Tab-separated table of C-alpha atoms in Angstrom:
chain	number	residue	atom	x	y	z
A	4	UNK	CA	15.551	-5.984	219.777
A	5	UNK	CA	12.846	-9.135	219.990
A	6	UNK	CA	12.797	-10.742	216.467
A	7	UNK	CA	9.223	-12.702	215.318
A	8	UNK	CA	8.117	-13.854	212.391
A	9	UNK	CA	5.452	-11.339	211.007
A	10	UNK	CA	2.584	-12.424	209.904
A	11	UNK	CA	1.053	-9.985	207.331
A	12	UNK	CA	4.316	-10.160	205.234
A	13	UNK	CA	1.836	-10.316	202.366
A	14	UNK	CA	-1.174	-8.595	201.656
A	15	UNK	CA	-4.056	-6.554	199.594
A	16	UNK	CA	-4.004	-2.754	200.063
A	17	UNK	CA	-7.156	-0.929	200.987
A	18	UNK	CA	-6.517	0.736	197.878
A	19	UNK	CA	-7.725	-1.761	195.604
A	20	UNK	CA	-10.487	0.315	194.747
A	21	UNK	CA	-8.048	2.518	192.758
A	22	UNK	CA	-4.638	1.314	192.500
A	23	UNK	CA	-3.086	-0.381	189.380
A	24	UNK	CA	-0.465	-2.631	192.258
A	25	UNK	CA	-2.493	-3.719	195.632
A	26	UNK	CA	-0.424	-6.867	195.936
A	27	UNK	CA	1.919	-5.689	198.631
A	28	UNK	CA	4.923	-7.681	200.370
A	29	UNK	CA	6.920	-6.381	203.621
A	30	UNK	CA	10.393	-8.063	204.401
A	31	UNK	CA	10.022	-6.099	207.851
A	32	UNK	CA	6.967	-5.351	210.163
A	33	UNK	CA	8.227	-1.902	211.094
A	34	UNK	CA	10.297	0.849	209.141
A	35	UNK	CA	13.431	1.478	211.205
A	36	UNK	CA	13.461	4.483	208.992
A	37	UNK	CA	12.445	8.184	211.001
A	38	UNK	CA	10.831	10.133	208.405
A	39	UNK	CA	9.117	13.328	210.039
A	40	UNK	CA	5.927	13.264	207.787
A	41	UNK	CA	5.244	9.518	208.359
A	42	UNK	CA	1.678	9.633	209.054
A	43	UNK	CA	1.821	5.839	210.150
A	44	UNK	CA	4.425	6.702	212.584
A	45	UNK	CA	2.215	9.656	213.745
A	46	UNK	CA	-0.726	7.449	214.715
A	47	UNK	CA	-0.323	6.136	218.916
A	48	UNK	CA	-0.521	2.540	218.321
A	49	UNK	CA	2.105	2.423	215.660
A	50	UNK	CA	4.738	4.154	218.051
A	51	UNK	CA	4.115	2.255	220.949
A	52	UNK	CA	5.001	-0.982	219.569
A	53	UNK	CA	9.000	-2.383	220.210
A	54	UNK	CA	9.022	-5.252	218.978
A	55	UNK	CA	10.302	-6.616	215.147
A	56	UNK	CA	8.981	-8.790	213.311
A	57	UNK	CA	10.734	-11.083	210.072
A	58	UNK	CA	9.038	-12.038	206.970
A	59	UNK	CA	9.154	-16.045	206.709
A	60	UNK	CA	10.569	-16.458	203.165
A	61	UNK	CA	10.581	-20.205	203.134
A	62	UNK	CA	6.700	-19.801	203.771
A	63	UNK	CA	6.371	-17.997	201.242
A	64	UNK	CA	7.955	-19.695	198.988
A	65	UNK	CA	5.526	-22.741	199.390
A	66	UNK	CA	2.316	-20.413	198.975
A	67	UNK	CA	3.732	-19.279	195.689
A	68	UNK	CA	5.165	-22.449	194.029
A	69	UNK	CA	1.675	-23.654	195.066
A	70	UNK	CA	-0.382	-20.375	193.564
A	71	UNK	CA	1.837	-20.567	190.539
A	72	UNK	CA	1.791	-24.292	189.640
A	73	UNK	CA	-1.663	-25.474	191.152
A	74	UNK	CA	-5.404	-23.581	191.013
A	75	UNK	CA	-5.827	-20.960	193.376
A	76	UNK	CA	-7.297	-21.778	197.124
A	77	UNK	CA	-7.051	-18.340	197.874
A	78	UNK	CA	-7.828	-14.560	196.757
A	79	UNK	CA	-3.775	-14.016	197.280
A	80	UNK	CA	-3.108	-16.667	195.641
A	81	UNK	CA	-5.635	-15.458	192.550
A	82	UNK	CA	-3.527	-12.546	192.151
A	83	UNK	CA	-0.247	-14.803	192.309
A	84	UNK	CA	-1.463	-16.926	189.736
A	85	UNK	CA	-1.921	-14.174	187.091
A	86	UNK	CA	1.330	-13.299	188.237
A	87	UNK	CA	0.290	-9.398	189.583
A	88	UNK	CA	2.949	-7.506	189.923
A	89	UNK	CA	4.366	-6.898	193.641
A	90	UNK	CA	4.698	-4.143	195.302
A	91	UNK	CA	7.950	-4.514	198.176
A	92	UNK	CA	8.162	-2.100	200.563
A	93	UNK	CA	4.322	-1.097	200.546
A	94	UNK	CA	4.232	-0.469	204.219
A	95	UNK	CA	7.676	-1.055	205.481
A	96	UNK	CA	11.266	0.343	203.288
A	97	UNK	CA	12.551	-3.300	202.662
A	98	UNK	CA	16.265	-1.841	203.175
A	99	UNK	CA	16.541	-1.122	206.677
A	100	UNK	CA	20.388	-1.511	208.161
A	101	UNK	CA	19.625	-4.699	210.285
A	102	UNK	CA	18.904	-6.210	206.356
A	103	UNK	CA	22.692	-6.010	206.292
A	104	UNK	CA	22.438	-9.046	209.279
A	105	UNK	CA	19.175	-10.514	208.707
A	106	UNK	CA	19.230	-10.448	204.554
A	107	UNK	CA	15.529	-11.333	204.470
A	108	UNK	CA	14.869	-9.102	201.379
A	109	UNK	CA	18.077	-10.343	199.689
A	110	UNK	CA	16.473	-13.766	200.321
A	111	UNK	CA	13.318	-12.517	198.907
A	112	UNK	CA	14.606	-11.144	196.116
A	113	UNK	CA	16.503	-13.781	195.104
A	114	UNK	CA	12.879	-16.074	195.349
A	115	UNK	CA	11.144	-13.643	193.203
A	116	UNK	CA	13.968	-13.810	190.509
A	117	UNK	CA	13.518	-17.677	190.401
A	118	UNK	CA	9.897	-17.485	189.291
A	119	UNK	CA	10.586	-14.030	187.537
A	120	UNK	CA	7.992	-12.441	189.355
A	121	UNK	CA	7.557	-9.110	188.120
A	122	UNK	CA	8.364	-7.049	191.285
A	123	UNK	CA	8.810	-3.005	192.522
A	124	UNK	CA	11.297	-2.201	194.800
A	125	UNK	CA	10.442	0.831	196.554
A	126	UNK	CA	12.957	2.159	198.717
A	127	UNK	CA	15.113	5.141	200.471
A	128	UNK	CA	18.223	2.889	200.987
A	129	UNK	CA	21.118	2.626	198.426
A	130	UNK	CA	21.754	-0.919	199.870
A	131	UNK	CA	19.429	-1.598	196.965
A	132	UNK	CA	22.331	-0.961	194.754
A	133	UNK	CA	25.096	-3.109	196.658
A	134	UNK	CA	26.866	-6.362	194.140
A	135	UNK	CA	24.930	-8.589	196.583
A	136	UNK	CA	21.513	-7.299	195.533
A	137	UNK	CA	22.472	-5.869	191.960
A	138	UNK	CA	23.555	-9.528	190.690
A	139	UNK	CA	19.697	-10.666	192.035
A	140	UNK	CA	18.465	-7.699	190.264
A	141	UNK	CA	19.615	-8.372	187.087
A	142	UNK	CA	17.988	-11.787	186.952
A	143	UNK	CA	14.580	-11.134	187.144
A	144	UNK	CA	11.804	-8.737	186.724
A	145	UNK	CA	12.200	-5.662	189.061
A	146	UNK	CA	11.364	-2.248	188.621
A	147	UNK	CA	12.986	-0.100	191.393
A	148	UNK	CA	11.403	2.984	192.510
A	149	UNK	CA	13.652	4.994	194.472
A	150	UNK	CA	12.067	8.207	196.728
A	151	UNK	CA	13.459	11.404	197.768
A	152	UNK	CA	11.886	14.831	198.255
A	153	UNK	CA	14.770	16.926	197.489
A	154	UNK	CA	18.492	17.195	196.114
A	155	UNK	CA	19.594	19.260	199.756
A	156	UNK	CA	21.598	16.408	201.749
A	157	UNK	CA	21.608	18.270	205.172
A	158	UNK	CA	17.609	18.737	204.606
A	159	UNK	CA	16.703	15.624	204.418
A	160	UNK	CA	19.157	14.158	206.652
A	161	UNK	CA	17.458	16.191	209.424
A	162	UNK	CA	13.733	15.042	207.687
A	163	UNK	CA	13.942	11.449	206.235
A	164	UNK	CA	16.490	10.545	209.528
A	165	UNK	CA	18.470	7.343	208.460
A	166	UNK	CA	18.087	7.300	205.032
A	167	UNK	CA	20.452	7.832	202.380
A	168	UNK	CA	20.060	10.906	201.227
A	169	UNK	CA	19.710	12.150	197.469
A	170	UNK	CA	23.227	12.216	196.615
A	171	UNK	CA	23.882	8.450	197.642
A	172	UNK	CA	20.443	7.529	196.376
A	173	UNK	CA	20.978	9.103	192.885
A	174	UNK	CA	24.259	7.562	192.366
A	175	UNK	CA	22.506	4.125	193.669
A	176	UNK	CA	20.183	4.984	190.371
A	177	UNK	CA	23.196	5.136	188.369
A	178	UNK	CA	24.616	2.175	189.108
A	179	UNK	CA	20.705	-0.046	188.836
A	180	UNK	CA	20.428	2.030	185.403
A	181	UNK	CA	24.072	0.645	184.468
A	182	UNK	CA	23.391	-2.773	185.198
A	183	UNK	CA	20.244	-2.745	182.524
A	184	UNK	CA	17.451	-2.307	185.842
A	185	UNK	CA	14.826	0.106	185.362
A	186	UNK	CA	14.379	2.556	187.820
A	187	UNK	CA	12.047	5.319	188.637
A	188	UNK	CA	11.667	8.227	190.961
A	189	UNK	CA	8.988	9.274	193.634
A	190	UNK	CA	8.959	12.540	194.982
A	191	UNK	CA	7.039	12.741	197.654
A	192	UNK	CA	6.412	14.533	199.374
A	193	UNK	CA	6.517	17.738	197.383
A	194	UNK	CA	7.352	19.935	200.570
A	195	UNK	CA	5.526	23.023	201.765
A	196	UNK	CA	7.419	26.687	200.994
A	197	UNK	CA	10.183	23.996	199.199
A	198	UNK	CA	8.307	23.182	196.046
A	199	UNK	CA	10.786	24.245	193.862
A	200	UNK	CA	13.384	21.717	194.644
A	201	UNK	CA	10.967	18.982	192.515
A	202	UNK	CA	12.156	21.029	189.692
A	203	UNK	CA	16.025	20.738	190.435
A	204	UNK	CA	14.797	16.657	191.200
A	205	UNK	CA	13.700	16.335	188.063
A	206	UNK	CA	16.446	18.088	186.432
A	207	UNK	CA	19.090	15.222	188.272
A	208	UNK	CA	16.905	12.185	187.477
A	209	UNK	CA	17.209	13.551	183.795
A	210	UNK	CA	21.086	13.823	184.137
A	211	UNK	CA	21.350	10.122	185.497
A	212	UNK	CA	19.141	8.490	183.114
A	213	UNK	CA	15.667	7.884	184.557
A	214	UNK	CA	13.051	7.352	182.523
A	215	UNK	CA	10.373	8.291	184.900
A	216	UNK	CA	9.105	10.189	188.076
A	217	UNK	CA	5.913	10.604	190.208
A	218	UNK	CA	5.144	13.457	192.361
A	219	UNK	CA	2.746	13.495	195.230
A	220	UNK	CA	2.226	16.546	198.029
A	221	UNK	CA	2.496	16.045	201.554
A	222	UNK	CA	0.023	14.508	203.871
A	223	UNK	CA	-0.364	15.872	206.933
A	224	UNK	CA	-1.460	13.485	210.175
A	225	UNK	CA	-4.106	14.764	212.262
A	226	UNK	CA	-2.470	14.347	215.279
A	227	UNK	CA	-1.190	17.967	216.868
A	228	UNK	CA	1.149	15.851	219.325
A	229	UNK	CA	3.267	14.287	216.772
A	230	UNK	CA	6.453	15.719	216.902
A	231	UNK	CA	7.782	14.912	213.531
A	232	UNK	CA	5.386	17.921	212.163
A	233	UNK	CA	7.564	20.029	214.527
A	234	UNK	CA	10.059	18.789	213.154
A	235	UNK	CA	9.162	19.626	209.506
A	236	UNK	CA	8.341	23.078	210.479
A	237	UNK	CA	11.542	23.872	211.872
A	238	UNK	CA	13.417	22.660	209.161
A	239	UNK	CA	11.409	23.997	206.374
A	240	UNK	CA	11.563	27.502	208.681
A	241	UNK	CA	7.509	27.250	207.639
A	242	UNK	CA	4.616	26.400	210.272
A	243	UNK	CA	3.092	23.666	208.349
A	244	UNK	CA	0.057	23.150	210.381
A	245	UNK	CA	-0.414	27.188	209.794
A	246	UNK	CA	0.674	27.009	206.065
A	247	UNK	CA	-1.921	23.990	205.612
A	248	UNK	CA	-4.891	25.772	207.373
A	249	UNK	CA	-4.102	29.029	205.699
A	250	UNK	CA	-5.112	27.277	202.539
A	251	UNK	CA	-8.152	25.838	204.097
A	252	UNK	CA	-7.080	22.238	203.502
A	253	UNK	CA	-9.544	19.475	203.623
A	254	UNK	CA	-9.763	16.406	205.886
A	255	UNK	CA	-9.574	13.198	203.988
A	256	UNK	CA	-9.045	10.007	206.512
A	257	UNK	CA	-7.231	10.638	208.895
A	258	UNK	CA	-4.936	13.289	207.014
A	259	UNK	CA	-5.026	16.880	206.102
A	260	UNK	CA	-4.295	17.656	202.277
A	261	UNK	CA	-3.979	20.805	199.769
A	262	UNK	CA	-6.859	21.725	197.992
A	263	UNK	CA	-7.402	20.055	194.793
A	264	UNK	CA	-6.892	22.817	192.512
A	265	UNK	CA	-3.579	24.311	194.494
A	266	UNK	CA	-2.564	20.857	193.559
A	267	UNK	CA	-3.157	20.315	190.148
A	268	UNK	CA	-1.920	23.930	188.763
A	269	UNK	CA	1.786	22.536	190.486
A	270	UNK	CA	1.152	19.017	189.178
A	271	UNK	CA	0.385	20.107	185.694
A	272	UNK	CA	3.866	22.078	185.585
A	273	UNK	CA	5.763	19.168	187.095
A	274	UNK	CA	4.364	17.302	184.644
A	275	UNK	CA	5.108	19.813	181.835
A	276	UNK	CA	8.517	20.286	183.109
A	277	UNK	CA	9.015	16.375	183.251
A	278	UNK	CA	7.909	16.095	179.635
A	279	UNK	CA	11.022	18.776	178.412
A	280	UNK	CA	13.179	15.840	179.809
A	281	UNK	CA	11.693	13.176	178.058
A	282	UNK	CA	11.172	11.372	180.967
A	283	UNK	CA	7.157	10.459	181.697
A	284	UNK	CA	5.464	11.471	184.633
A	285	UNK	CA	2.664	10.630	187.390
A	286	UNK	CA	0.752	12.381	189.493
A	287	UNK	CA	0.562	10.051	192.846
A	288	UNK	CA	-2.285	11.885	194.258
A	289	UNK	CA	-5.079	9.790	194.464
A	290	UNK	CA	-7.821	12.161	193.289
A	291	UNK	CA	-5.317	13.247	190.228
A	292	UNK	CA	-4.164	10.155	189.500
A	293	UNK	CA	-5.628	10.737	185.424
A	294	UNK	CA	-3.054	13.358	184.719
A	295	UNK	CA	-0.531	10.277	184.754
A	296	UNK	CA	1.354	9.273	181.884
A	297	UNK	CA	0.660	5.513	182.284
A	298	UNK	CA	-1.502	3.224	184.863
A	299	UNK	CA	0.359	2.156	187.461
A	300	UNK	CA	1.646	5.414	188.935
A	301	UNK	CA	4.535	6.018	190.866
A	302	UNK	CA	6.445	3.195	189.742
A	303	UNK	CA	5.707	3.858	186.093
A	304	UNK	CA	5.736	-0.198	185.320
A	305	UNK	CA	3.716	0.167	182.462
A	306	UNK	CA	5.619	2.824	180.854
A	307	UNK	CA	8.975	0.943	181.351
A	308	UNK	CA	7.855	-2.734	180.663
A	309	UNK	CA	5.127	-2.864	178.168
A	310	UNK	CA	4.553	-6.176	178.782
A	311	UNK	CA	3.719	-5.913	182.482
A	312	UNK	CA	0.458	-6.705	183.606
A	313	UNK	CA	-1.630	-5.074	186.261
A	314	UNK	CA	-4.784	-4.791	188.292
A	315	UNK	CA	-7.487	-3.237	186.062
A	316	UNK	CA	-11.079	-3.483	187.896
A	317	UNK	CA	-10.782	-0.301	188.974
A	318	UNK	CA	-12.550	2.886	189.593
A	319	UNK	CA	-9.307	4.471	188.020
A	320	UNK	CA	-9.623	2.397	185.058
A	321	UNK	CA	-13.523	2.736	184.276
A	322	UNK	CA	-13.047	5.864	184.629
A	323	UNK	CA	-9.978	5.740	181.763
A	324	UNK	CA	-12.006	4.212	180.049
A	325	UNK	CA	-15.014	6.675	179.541
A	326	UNK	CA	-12.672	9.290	178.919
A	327	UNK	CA	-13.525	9.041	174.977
A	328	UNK	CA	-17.270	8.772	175.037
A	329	UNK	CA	-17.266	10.909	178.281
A	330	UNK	CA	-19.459	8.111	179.876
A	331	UNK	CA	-18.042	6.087	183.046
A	332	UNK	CA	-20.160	3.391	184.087
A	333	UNK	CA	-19.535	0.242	185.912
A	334	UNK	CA	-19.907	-1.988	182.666
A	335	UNK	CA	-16.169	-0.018	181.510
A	336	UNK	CA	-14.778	-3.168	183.397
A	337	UNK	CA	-17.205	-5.487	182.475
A	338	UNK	CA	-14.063	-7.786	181.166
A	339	UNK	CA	-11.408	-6.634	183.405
A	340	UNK	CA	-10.086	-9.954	185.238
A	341	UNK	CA	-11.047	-9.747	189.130
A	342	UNK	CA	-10.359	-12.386	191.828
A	343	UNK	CA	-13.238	-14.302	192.454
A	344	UNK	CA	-12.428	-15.420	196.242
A	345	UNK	CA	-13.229	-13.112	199.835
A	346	UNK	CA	-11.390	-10.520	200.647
A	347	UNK	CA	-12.315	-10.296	204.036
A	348	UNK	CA	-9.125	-11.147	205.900
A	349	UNK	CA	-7.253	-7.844	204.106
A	350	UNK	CA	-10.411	-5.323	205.236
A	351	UNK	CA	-10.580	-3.452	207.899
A	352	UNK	CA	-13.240	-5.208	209.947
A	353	UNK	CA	-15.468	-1.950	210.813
A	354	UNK	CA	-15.427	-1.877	206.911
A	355	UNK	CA	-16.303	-5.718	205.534
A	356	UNK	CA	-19.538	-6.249	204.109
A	357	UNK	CA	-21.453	-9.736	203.839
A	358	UNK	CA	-20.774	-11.793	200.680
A	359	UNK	CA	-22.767	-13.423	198.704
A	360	UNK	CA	-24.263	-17.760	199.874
A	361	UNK	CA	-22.985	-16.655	203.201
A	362	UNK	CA	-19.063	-16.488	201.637
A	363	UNK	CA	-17.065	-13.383	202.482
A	364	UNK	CA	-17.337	-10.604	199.788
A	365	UNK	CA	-15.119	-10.347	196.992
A	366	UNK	CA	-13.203	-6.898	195.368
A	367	UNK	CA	-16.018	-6.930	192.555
A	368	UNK	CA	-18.711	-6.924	195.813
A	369	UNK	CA	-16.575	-4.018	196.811
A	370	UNK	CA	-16.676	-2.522	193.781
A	371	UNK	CA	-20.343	-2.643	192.883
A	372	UNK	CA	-21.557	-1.333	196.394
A	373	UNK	CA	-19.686	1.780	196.404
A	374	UNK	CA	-19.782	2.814	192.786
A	375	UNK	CA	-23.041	4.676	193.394
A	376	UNK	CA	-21.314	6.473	196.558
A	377	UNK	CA	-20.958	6.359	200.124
A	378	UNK	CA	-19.778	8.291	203.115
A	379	UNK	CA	-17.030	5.949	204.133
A	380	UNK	CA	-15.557	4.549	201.038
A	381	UNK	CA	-14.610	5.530	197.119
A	382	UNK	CA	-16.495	5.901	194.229
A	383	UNK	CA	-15.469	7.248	190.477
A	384	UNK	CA	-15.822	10.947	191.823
A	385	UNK	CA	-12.630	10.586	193.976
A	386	UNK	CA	-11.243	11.834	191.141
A	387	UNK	CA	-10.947	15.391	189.862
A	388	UNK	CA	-13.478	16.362	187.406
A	389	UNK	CA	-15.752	13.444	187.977
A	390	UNK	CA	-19.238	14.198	188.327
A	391	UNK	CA	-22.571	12.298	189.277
A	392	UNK	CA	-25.453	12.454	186.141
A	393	UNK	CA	-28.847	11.707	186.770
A	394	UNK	CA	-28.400	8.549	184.423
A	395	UNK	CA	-28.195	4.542	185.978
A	396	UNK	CA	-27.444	1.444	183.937
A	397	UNK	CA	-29.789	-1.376	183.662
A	398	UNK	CA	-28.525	-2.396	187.428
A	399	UNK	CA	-29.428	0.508	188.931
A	400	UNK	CA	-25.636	1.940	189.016
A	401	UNK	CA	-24.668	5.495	188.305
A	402	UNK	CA	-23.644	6.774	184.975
A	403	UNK	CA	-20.150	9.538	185.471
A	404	UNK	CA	-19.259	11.979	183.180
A	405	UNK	CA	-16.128	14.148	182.967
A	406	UNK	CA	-16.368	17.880	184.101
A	407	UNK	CA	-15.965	20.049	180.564
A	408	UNK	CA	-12.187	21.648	181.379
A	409	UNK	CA	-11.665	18.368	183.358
A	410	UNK	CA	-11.838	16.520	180.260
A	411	UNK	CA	-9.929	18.703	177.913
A	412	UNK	CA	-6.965	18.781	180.178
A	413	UNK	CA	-7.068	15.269	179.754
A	414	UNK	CA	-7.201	14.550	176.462
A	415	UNK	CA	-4.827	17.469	175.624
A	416	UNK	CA	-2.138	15.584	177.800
């Protein structure tokens, strides 16, 4: 297998718009994992490539001594110097078997102790859990989200091919939870005509200790040619292209997804159910991402560590923030901190708009020019139960307001 060094180790998801943790770090260019729902593995150009690439830790080392100790040159480097939490294994599981030669995440982990970095570790590998890694772990400032879809071994070794499984992975929680890490659970995705076994998840992340989970339904990839949808619908004995289009599911990018309200009646129950446990919960849809328990989703970071701190100029968080006086408007995040620098080099380049003295655009550019709407990007009424009023703010930017039963569900939770 060629070995390089790979150059967008570190980056700022697309998501920014909405997510509480865009600052994302990949030990490994490619997932040597073969999940059958991967919808990055289902796209052409992702499967055609061969090739490996390595994350150059000393690198980045330099760039954040430099971002922590000296003023920012960079928008990366912004978020480093508030010290933003990371997200590891945002495109790429960081625990892949040739880590057990390579040890690039052990090396990474072991940097991001040193500064104690507030970090998630998100993961299918209970290599997470080995002394090597556990003794890093305890030093710093890790939150470890584990994910599974259900508690049935021989399912999942057949769907999630070269993972770990549930049974290793929950007794890898067991052991993090022992040694005083926190650890959460994502379940995702909640499988078609298999839905119930979230409930028997939950019930085993209560019996081991966790504190949280986050659910989020399968995304199906476009593409009819991808076999790992095949795959899926032999083992779930369910057609899930039929089962999908039989509920008239709706194109968003370049996946197909449930209807919102199929969605939400089975997320409110998880969440219910979650609650009997005492654990908290999140919904990891990104159009119910307001029926979560705290801000930063899946992870639960917030919940766990309440002195965390995390990307708030948001749509998710002016909308939060009009729940009360059912007003959203873009002034909610008037004094949320934002990076000040371009973000250019992490936007898709069909998607970049011009910034302002001829300087690339920044996230609060971003921000402002899609709050009012637009075909191609987000806006506040992503989200469930966000509606459009005839109102506009002394800049000329739309004034949201919640949806009546929208609203009450939410401040009833």
């Amino acid at each position: 297998m060629d070995l390089d060094i790979y150059s967008y180790a570190i980056g700022i998801s697309s998501q920014f718009y909405y997510c509480a943790l865009p600052l994302r770090i990949d030990t490994y260019s490619q997932c040597l994992y073969d999940c059958a729902y991967c919808f990055a593995r289902a796209r052409g150009g992702f499967r055609s490539r061969k090739a490996i690439a390595l994350m150059d830790v000393p690198r980045f080392s330099r760039q954040l001594e430099q971002s922590l100790t000296e003023q920012p040159k960079s928008i990366l480097g912004e978020f480093l110097h508030r010290r933003l939490p990371i997200h590891l294994g945002g495109m790429t599981d960081p625990f892949p078997p040739i880590e057990l030669k390579h040890r690039i995440t052990l090396d990474l982990l072991k940097l991001l102790a040193r500064w104690q970095y507030p970090t998630i570790v998100s993961t299918k590998s209970d290599i997470v859990a080995r002394e090597a890694y556990l003794d890093v772990l305890t030093q710093g400032r890790f939150v470890v989200q584990l994910s599974m879809s259900s508690t049935d071994d021989g399912l999942l070794r057949v769907i999630d091919r070269g993972t770990a499984g549930p049974t290793r992975l929950l007794q890898a929680a067991r052991t993090l939870l022992g040694a005083g890490i926190h650890v959460s659970c994502r379940i995702q995705p909640l499988l078609p005509s298999r839905e119930s076994d979230a409930f028997q998840l939950i019930d085993e992340c209560s019996n081991v200790g966790l504190r949280h989970v986050a659910v989020e339904h399968l995304k199906l990839p476009l593409e009819t040619t991808w076999r790992g949808t095949d795959v899926l619908s032999k083992c779930l004995k369910t057609d899930v292209r039929q089962y999908y289009k039989q509920r008239h599911a709706l194109r968003v990018g370049r996946e197909w997804v449930l209807p919102t309200d199929e969605r939400l009646d089975r997320v409110l129950e998880l969440r219910d159910y979650t609650h009997t446990h005492g654990m908290s919960f999140a919904a990891a849809d990104n159009d119910l991402l307001l029926f979560s328990d705290g801000r930063c989703c899946c992870s639960g970071l917030d919940v766990m560590d309440a002195d965390a701190r995390f990307f708030e100029h948001t749509y998710a968080e002016a909308v939060r923030r009009g729940l009360d006086a059912n007003r959203i408007c873009l002034g909610n995040i008037d004094n949320a901190w934002v990076p000040k620098r371009s973000i250019a080099r992490y936007v898709n380049s069909r998607s970049r708009i011009p910034g302002r003295a001829g300087k690339g655009a920044s996230i609060a550019d971003y921000i402002q020019l899609n709050w009012n709407g637009r075909s191609n990007g987000c806006s506040p009424e992503m989200f469930y139960g966000v509606v459009k009023s005839d109102e506009r703010d002394e800049h000329g930017h739309c004034v949201y307001h919640f949806r009546d039963d929208v609203r009450r569900l939410l401040t009833q939770s």
